[in-house]
Coordinates of C-alpha atoms in Angstrom, one line a residue:
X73 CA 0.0 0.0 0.0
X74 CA 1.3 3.5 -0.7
X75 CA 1.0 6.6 1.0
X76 CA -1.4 8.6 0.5
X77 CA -0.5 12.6 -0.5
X78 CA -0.2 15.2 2.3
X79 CA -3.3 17.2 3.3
X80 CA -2.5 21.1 1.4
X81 CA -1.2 23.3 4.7
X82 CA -4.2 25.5 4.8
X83 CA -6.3 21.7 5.8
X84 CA -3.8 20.4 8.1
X85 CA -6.5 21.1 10.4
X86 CA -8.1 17.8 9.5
X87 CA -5.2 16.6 10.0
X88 CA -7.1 14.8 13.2
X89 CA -9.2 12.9 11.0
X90 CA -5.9 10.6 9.5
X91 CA -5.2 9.4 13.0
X92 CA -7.0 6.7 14.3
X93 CA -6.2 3.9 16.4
X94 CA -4.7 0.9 14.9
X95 CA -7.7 -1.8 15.4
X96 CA -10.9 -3.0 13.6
X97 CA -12.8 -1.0 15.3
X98 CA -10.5 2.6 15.0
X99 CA -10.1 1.8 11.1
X100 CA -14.1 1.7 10.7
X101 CA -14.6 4.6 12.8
X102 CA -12.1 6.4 10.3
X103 CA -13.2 5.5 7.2
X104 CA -16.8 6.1 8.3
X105 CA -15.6 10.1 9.5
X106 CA -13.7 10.3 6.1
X107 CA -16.9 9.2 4.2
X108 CA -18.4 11.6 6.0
X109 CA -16.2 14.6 5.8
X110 CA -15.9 13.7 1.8
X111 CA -19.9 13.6 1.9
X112 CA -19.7 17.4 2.8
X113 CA -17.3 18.6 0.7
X114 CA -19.9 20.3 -1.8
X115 CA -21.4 22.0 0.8
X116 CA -17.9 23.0 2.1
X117 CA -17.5 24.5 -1.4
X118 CA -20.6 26.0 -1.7
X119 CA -20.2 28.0 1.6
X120 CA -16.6 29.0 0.9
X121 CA -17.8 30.3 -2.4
X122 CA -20.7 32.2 -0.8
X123 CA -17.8 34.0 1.8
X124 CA -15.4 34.8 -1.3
X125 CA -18.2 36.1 -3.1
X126 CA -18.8 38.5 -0.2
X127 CA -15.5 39.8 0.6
X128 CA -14.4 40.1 -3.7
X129 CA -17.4 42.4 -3.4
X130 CA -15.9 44.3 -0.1
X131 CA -12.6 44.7 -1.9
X132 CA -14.6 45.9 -4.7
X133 CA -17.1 48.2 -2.8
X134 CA -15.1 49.4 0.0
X135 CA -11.0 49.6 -0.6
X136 CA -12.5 50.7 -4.5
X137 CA -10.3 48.4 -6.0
X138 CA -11.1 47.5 -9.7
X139 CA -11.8 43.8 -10.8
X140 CA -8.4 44.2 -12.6
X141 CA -6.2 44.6 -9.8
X142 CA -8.2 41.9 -7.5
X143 CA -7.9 39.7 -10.6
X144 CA -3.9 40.2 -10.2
X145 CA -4.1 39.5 -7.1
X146 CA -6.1 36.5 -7.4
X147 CA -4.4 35.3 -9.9
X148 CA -7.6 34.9 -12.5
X149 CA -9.1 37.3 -14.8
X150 CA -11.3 39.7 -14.5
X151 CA -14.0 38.7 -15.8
X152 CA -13.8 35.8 -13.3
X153 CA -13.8 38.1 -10.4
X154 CA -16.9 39.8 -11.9
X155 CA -18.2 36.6 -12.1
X156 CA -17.2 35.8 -8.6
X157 CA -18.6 39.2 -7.5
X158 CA -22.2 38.2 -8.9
X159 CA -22.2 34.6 -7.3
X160 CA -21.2 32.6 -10.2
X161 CA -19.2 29.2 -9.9
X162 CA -17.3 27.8 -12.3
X163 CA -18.6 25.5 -15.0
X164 CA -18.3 22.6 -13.2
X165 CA -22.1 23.0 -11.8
X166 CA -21.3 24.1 -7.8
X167 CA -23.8 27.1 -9.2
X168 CA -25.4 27.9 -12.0
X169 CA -24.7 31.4 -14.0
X170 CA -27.6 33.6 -13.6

């Protein structure tokens, strides 16, 4: 059996979720969390995308940047960050554009 990859540092967090005791009964209990936590993952994205849709528009709104220098920043275009701004996902279907 191999390895599996490293969580990304921003979810070593979950990092609790790898650990489990080394019997029958710690292996189900992980594989059931994992099912679990992978379960949730959509609506993990979906919220995340609702928060960066709000703060794109604060950066927009508030500090008056334009959607070309948050694009820079972001490292997309800007028609993505409009996009973004106006609660689009991306094309994969987590939301619909309007």
């Amino acid at each position: 059996m191999t390895d599996p990859k490293p969580l990304p540092e921003l979810f070593k967090c979950l990092e609790e979720l790898l650990h489990y005791p080394d019997t029958p009964e710690g292996r189900m209990n992980a594989a059931k969390r994992l099912t679990q936590a992978l379960r949730e993952v959509p609506d993990l994205q979906a919220s995340l995308s609702d928060y960066r849709q709000r703060v794109v528009q604060e950066i927009y709104l508030r500090e008056g940047m334009t959607y070309t220098d948050i694009s820079k920043e972001l490292g997309v275009g800007a028609e993505r960050v409009s996009a973004i701004a106006r609660g689009q996902r991306s094309p994969d279907g987590r939301r619909k554009a309007r």
